[in-house]
Coordinates of C-alpha atoms and ligand atoms in Angstrom, one line a residue:
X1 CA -10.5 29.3 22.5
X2 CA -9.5 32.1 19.5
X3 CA -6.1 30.8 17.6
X4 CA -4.2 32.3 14.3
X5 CA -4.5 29.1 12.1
X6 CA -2.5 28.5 8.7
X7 CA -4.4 27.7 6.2
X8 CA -2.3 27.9 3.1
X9 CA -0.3 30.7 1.3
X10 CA -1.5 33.8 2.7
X11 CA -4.3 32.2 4.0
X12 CA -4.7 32.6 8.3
X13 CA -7.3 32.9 10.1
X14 CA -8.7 33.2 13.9
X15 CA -10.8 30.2 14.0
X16 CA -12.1 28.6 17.4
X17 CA -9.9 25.4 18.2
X18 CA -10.1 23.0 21.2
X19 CA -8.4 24.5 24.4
X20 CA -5.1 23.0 25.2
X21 CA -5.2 20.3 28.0
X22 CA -2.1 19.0 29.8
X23 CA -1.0 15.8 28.1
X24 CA 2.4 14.6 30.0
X25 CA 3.2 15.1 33.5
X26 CA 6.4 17.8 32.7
X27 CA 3.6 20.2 30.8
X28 CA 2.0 23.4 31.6
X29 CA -1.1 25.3 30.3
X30 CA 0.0 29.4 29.9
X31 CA -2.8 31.8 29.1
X32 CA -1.1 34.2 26.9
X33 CA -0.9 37.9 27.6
X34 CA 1.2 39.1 24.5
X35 CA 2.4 37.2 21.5
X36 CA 4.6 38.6 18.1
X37 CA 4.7 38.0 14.5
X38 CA 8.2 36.6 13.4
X39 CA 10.0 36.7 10.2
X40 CA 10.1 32.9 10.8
X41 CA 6.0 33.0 10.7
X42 CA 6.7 34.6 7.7
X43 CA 8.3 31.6 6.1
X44 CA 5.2 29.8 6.7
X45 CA 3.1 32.6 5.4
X46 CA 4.6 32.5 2.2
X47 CA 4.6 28.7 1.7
X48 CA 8.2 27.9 2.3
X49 CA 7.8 25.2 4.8
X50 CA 6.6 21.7 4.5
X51 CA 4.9 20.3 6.9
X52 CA 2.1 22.6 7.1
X53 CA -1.4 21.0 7.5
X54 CA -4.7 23.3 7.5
X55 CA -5.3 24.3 10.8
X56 CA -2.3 24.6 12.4
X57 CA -1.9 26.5 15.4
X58 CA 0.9 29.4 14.5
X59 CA 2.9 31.3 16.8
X60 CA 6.6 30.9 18.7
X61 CA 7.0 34.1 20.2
X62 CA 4.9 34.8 23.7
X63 CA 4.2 35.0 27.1
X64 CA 1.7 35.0 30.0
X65 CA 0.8 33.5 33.2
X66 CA 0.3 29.9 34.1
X67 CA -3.1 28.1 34.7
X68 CA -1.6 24.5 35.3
X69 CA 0.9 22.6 35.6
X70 CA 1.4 18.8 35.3
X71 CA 3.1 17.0 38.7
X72 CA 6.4 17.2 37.4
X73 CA 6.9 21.1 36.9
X74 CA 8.1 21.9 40.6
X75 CA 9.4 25.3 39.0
X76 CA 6.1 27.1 37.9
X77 CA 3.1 27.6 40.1
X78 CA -0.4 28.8 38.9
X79 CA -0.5 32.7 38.4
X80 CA 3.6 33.1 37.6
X81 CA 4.3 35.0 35.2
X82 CA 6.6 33.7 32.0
X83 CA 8.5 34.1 29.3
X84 CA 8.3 31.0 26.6
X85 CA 11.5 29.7 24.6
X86 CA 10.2 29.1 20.7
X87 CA 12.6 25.8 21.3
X88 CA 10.8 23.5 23.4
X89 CA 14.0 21.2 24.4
X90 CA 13.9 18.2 27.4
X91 CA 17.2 19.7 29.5
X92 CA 19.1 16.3 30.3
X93 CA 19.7 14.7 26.4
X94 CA 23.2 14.7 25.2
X95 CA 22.5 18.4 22.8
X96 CA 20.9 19.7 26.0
X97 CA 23.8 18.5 28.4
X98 CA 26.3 21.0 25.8
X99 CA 23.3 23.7 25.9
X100 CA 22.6 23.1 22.9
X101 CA 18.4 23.4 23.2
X102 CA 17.5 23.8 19.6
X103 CA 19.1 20.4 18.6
X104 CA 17.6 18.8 22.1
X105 CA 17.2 14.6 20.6
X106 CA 14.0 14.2 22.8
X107 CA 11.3 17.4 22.2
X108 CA 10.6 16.4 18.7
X109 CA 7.7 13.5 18.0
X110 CA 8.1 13.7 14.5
X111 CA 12.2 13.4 14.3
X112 CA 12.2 10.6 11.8
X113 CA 10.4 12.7 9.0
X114 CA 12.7 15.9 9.9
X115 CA 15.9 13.4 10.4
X116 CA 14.9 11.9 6.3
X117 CA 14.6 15.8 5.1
X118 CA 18.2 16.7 7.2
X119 CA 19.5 13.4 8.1
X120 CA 19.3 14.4 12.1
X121 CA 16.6 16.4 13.8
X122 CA 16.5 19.5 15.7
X123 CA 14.6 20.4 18.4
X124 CA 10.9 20.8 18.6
X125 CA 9.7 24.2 18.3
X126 CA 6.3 26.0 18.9
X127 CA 3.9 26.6 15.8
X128 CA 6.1 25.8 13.0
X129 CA 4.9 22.5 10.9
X130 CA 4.9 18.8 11.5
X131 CA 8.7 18.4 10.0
X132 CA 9.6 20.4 13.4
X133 CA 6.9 18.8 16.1
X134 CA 3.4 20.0 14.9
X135 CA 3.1 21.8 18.4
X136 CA 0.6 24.6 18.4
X137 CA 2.0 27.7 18.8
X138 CA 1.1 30.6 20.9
X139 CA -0.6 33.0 18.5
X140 CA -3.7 31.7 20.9
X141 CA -5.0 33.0 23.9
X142 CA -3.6 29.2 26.0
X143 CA -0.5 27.1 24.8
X144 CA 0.4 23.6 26.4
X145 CA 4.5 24.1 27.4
X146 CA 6.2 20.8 26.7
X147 CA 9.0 20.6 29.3
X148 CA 7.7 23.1 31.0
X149 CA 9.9 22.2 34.4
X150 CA 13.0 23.6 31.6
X151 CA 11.9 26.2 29.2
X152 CA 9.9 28.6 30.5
X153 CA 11.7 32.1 32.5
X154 CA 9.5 32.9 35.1
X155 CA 9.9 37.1 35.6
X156 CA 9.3 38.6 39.0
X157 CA 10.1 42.2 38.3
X158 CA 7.4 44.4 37.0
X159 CA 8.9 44.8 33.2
X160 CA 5.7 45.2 30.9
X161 CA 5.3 42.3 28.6
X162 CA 6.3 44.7 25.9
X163 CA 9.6 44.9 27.1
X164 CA 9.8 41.1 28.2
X165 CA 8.3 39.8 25.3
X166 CA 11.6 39.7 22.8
X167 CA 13.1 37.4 25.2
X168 CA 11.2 34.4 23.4
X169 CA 13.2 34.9 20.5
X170 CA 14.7 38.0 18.6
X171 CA 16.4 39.2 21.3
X172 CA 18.4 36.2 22.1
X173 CA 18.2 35.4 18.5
X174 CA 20.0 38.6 17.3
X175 CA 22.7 37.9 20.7
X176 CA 23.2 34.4 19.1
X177 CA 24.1 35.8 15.6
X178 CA 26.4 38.4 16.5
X179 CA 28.3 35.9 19.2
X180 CA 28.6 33.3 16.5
X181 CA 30.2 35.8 14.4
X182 CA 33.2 35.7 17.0
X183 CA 33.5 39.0 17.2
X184 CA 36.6 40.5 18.3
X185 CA 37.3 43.9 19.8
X186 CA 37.3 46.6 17.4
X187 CA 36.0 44.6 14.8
X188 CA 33.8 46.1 11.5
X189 CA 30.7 44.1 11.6
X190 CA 28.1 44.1 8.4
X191 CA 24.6 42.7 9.3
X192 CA 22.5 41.6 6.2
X193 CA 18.7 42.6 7.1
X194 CA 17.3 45.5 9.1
X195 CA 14.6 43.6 10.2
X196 CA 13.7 42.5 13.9
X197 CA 16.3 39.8 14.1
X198 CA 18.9 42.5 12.4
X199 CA 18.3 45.0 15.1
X200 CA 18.9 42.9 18.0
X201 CA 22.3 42.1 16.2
X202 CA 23.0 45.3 15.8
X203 CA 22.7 46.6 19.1
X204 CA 24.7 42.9 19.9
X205 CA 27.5 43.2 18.1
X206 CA 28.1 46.3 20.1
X207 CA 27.3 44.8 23.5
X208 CA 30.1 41.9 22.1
X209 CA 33.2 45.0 21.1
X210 CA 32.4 45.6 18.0
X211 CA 34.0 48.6 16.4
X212 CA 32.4 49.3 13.7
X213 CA 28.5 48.2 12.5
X214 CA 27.6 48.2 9.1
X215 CA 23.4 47.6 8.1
X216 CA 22.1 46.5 4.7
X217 CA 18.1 46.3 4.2
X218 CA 16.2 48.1 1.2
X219 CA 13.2 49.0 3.6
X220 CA 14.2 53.6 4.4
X221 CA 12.4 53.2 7.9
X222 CA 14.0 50.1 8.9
X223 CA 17.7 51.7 8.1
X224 CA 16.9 54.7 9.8
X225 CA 15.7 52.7 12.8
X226 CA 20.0 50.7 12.2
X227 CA 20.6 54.2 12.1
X228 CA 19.4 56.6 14.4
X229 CA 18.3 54.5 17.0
X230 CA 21.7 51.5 17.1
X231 CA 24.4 54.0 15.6
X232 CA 24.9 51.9 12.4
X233 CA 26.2 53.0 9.4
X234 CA 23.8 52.0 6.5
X235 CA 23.9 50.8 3.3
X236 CA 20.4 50.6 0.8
X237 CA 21.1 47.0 -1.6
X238 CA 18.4 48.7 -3.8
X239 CA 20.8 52.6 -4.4
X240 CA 24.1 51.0 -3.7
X241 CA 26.3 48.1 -4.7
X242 CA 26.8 46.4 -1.6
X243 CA 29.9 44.6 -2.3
X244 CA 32.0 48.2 -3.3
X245 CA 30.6 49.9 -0.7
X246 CA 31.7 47.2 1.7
X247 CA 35.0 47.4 0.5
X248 CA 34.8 51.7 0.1
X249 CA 34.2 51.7 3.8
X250 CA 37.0 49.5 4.4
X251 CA 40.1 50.0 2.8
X252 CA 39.4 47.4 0.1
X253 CA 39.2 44.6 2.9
X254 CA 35.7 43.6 3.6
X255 CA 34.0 43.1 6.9
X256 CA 35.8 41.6 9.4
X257 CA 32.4 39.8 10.3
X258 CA 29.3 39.5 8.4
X259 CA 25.9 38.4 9.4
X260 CA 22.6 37.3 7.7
X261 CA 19.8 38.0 9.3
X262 CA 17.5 38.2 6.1
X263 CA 17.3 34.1 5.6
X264 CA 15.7 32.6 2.8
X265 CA 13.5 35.4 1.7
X266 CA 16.4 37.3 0.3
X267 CA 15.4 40.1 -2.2
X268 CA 18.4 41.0 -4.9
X269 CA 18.5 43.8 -7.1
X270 CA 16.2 44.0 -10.4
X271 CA 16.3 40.0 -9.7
X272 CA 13.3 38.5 -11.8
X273 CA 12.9 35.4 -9.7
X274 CA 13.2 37.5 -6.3
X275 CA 10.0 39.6 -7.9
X276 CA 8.4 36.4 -8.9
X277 CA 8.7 35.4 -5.2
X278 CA 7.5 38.5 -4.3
X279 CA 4.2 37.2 -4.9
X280 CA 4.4 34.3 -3.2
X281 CA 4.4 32.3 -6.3
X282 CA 7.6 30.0 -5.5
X283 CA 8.8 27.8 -2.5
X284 CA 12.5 28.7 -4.0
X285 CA 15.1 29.8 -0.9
X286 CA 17.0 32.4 -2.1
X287 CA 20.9 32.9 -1.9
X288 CA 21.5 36.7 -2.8
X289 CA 22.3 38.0 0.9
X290 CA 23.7 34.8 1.8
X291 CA 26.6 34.5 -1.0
X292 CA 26.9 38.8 -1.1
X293 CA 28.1 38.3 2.5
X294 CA 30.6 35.6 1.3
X295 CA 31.6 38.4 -1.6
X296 CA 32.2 40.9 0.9
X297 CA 34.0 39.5 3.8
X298 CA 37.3 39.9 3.9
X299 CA 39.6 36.9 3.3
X300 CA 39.7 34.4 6.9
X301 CA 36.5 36.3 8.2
X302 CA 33.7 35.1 9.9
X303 CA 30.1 34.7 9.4
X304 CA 27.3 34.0 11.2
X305 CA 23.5 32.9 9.6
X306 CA 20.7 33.6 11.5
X307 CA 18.5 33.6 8.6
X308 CA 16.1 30.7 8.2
X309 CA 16.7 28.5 5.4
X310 CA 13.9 26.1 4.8
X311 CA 15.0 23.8 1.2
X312 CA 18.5 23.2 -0.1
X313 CA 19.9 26.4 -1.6
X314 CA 21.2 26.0 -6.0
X315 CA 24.4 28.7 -5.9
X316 CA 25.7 29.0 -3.4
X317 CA 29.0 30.2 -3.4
X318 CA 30.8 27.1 -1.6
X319 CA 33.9 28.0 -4.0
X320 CA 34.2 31.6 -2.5
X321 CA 33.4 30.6 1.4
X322 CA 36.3 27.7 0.9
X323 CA 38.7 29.7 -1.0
X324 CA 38.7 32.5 1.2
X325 CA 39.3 30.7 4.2
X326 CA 35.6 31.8 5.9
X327 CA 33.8 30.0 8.7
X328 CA 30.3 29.6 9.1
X329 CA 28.2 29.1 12.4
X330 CA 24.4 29.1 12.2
X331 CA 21.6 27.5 14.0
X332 CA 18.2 28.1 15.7
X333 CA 18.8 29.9 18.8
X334 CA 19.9 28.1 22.1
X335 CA 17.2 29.9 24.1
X336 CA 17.7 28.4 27.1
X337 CA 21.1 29.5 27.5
X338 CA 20.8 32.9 26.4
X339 CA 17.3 34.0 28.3
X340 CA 18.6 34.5 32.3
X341 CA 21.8 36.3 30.7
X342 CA 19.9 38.6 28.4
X343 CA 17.0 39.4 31.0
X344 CA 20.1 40.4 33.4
X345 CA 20.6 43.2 30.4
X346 CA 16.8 44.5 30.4
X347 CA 17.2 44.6 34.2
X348 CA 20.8 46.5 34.0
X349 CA 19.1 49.2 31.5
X350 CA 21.4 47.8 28.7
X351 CA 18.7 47.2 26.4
X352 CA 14.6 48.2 25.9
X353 CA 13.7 45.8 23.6
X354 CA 9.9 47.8 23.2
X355 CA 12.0 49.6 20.8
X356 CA 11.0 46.7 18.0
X357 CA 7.5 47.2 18.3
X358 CA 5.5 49.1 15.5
X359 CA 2.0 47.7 15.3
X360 CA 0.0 46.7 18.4
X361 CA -3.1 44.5 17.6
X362 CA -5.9 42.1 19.4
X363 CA -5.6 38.8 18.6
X364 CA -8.7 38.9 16.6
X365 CA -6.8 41.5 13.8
X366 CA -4.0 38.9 13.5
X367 CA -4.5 38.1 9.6
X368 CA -4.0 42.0 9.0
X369 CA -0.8 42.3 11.2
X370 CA 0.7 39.0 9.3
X371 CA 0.1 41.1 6.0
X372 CA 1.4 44.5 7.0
X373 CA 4.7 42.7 8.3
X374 CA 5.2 40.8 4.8
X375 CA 4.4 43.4 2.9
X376 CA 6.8 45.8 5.3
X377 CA 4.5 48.7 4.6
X378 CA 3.0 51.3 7.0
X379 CA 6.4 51.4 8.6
X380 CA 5.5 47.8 9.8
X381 CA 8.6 46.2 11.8
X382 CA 7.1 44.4 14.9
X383 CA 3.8 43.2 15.5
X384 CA 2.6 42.4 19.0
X385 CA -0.9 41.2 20.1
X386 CA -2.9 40.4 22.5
X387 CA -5.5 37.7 23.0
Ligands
NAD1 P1 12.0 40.3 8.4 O1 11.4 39.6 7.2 O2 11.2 41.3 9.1 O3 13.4 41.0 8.0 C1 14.2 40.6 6.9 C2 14.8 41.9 6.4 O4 15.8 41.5 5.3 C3 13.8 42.8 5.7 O5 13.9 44.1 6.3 C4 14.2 42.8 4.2 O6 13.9 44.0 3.6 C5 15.7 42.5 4.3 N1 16.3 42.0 3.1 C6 15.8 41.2 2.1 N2 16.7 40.9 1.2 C7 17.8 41.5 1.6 C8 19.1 41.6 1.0 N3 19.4 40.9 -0.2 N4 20.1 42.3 1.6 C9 19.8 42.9 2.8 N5 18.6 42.9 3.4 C10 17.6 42.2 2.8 O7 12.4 39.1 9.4 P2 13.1 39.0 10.8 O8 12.0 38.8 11.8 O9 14.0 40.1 11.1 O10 13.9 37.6 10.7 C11 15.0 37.6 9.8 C12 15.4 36.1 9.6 O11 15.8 35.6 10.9 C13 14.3 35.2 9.1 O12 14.8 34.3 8.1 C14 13.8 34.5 10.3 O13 13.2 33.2 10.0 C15 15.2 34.3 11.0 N6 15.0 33.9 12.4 C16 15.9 33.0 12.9 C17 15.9 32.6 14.2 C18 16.9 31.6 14.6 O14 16.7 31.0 15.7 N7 18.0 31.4 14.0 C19 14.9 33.1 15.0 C20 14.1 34.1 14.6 C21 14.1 34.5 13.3
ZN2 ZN1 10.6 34.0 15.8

């Protein structure tokens, strides 16, 4: 079958790999019908991770129909039509018993190695290096679902997959990092990051009573998108200091809540290194949206990190977070928990999630959608394609 494989720094390619086969009794085989390019692929992209090998199989984000299923997936039958969690988590560990799927203790085969870089191990999840599973992803026209009798949302309605598709991450993703920000009625939410994962908290942290949204990115069409499109008030990092106009807009407080959705990628203003990174030419995470949040909150706020990090972080601004009383939640998204809530909103006209999508492609064009996304250019914000 055709795959997106990761060859090295901006190296992938479709090559021909071995179709999956069903390898444990709780698998199943999904021919894909749609897949999407994340912000996390573009952590791997740009040489962040380790654990990459050549040849990897990217991809978290899809859906399709099964083809098979091993003798202990009573859920799924052949032809269903699914949704895939990018966390591939057992459903009956002690993390999984809380809801807590993307720290489930079983899905991962190569825990030990992620446990020595972390000290414990998260869950499994599709396409994204060896430290995390080494299961291929779904940037492929079949996947093998571990735990298939738990993770996959089978869809009955006749949604497109364009509008179904988000549900195997950003959606849920952007939910999770607006809920973690505790957000209380009325409350003036900034959200670092007007990319995919920043618009679904945007439109979030509205669904969750917030009273006021405030969007930072650099990129005009993704701030127009904050903008015009989720009712955001804006703010460019690259034309205005983001810490005074924070506190402008808020009587000298700070946000109430504040959110990262950029991750380790972060870009800072005039920064050398961020330019040097820029190229690709670094495996460095970078701090600059994570500790301009800290600045900015206001004293006993909240924030919420659903921004990859991939490496220890040098200054961060610990002594700020403490002093100021802050808390901190983060995580890879519980998908398991979120996806029948947050389908209930597509179905209840809440939400479109098509909005996202910018760049449609066949598989075959994958290497050319992973470099308009990186490069953000051509008014790239979502890539979907099909095998
Ligand atoms: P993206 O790269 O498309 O978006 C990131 C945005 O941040 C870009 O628009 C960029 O211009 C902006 N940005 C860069 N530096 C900034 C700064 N200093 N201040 C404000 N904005 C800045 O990626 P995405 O798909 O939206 O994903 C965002 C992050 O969320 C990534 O780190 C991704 O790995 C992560 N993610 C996390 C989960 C999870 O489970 N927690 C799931 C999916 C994605
Ligand atoms: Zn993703």
């Amino acid at each position: 079958m055709k795959a997106l494989t990761w060859h090295g720094t901006h190296d992938v390619r479709v090559d021909n790999v071995a179709d999956p086969k069903i390898e444990d009794s709780r698998d199943a085989i999904i021919k894909v019908t749609a897949t999407a390019i994340c912000g996390s692929d573009l952590h791997l992209y740009n040489g962040l991770m380790g654990g990459m090998q050549a040849g990897d199989v990217l991809g978290h984000e899809f859906m399709g129909e099964v083809v098979e299923t091993g003798t202990d997936v009573p859920n799924l039958n052949q032809g269903d039509r699914v949704v895939v969690p990018f966390t591939i988590a057992c459903g009956s560990c002690f993390f999984c018993n809380k809801s807590l799927y993307s720290l489930c203790d079983e899905s991962n085969p190569n825990a030990d190695q992620a446990a020595e870089a972390m000290g414990h191990s998260p869950s499994a999840l599709f396409g994204y290096s060896h430290l995390l599973g080494g299961i291929p992803g779904g940037q492929a026209e079949y996947v093998r679902v571990p735990y298939a009798d738990v993770g996959p949302l089978k869809v009955e309605s006749d949604y497109s997959d364009e509008q179904l598709l988000f549900l195997s991450d950003i959606y849920p993703t952007g939910w999770m990092g607006a809920h973690n920000a505790d957000i209380e009625p009325g409350d003036t939410v900034a959200i670092w990051g007007c990319g995919p994962v920043g618009q679904f908290t945007i439109r979030s942290a509205w669904m969750l009573g917030a009273g006021r949204v405030i969007a930072i990115d650099r990129v005009p069409e993704r701030l127009k998108l904050a903008h015009d499109k989720a009712g955001a008030e804006t703010i460019n990092f690259e034309e205005q200091d983001v810490y005074e106009a924070l506190l402008e807009m808020t009587k000298g407080y700070g946000p109430d809540r504040c959110i990262d959705a950029v991750g380790a990628e972060a870009h800072g203003q005039g920064d050398p290194e961020a330019q040097r990174r820029d190229s690709g030419s670094t495996e460095e995470n970078h701090p600059e949206a994570l500790n301009e949040m800290i600045r900015s909150c206001r004293k006993g706020g909240h924030l919420s990190l659903p921004g990859v990090y991939t490496n220890a972080v040098d200054n961060f601004s610990l002594h700020a977070l403490m002093n100021k009383s802050l808390s901190l939640k983060s995580g890879q998204t519980h998908m398991q928990q979120y996806m029948p809530p947050l389908l209930k909103t597509i179905e209840q006209g809440l939400i479109d999630p098509s909005f996202i999508i910018t760049h449609r492609l066949p598989l075959a064009e994958a290497p050319d959608g992973y470099a308009a996304f990186n490069a953000k250019k051509d008014g790239c914000v979502k890539v979907v394609m099909t095998p």
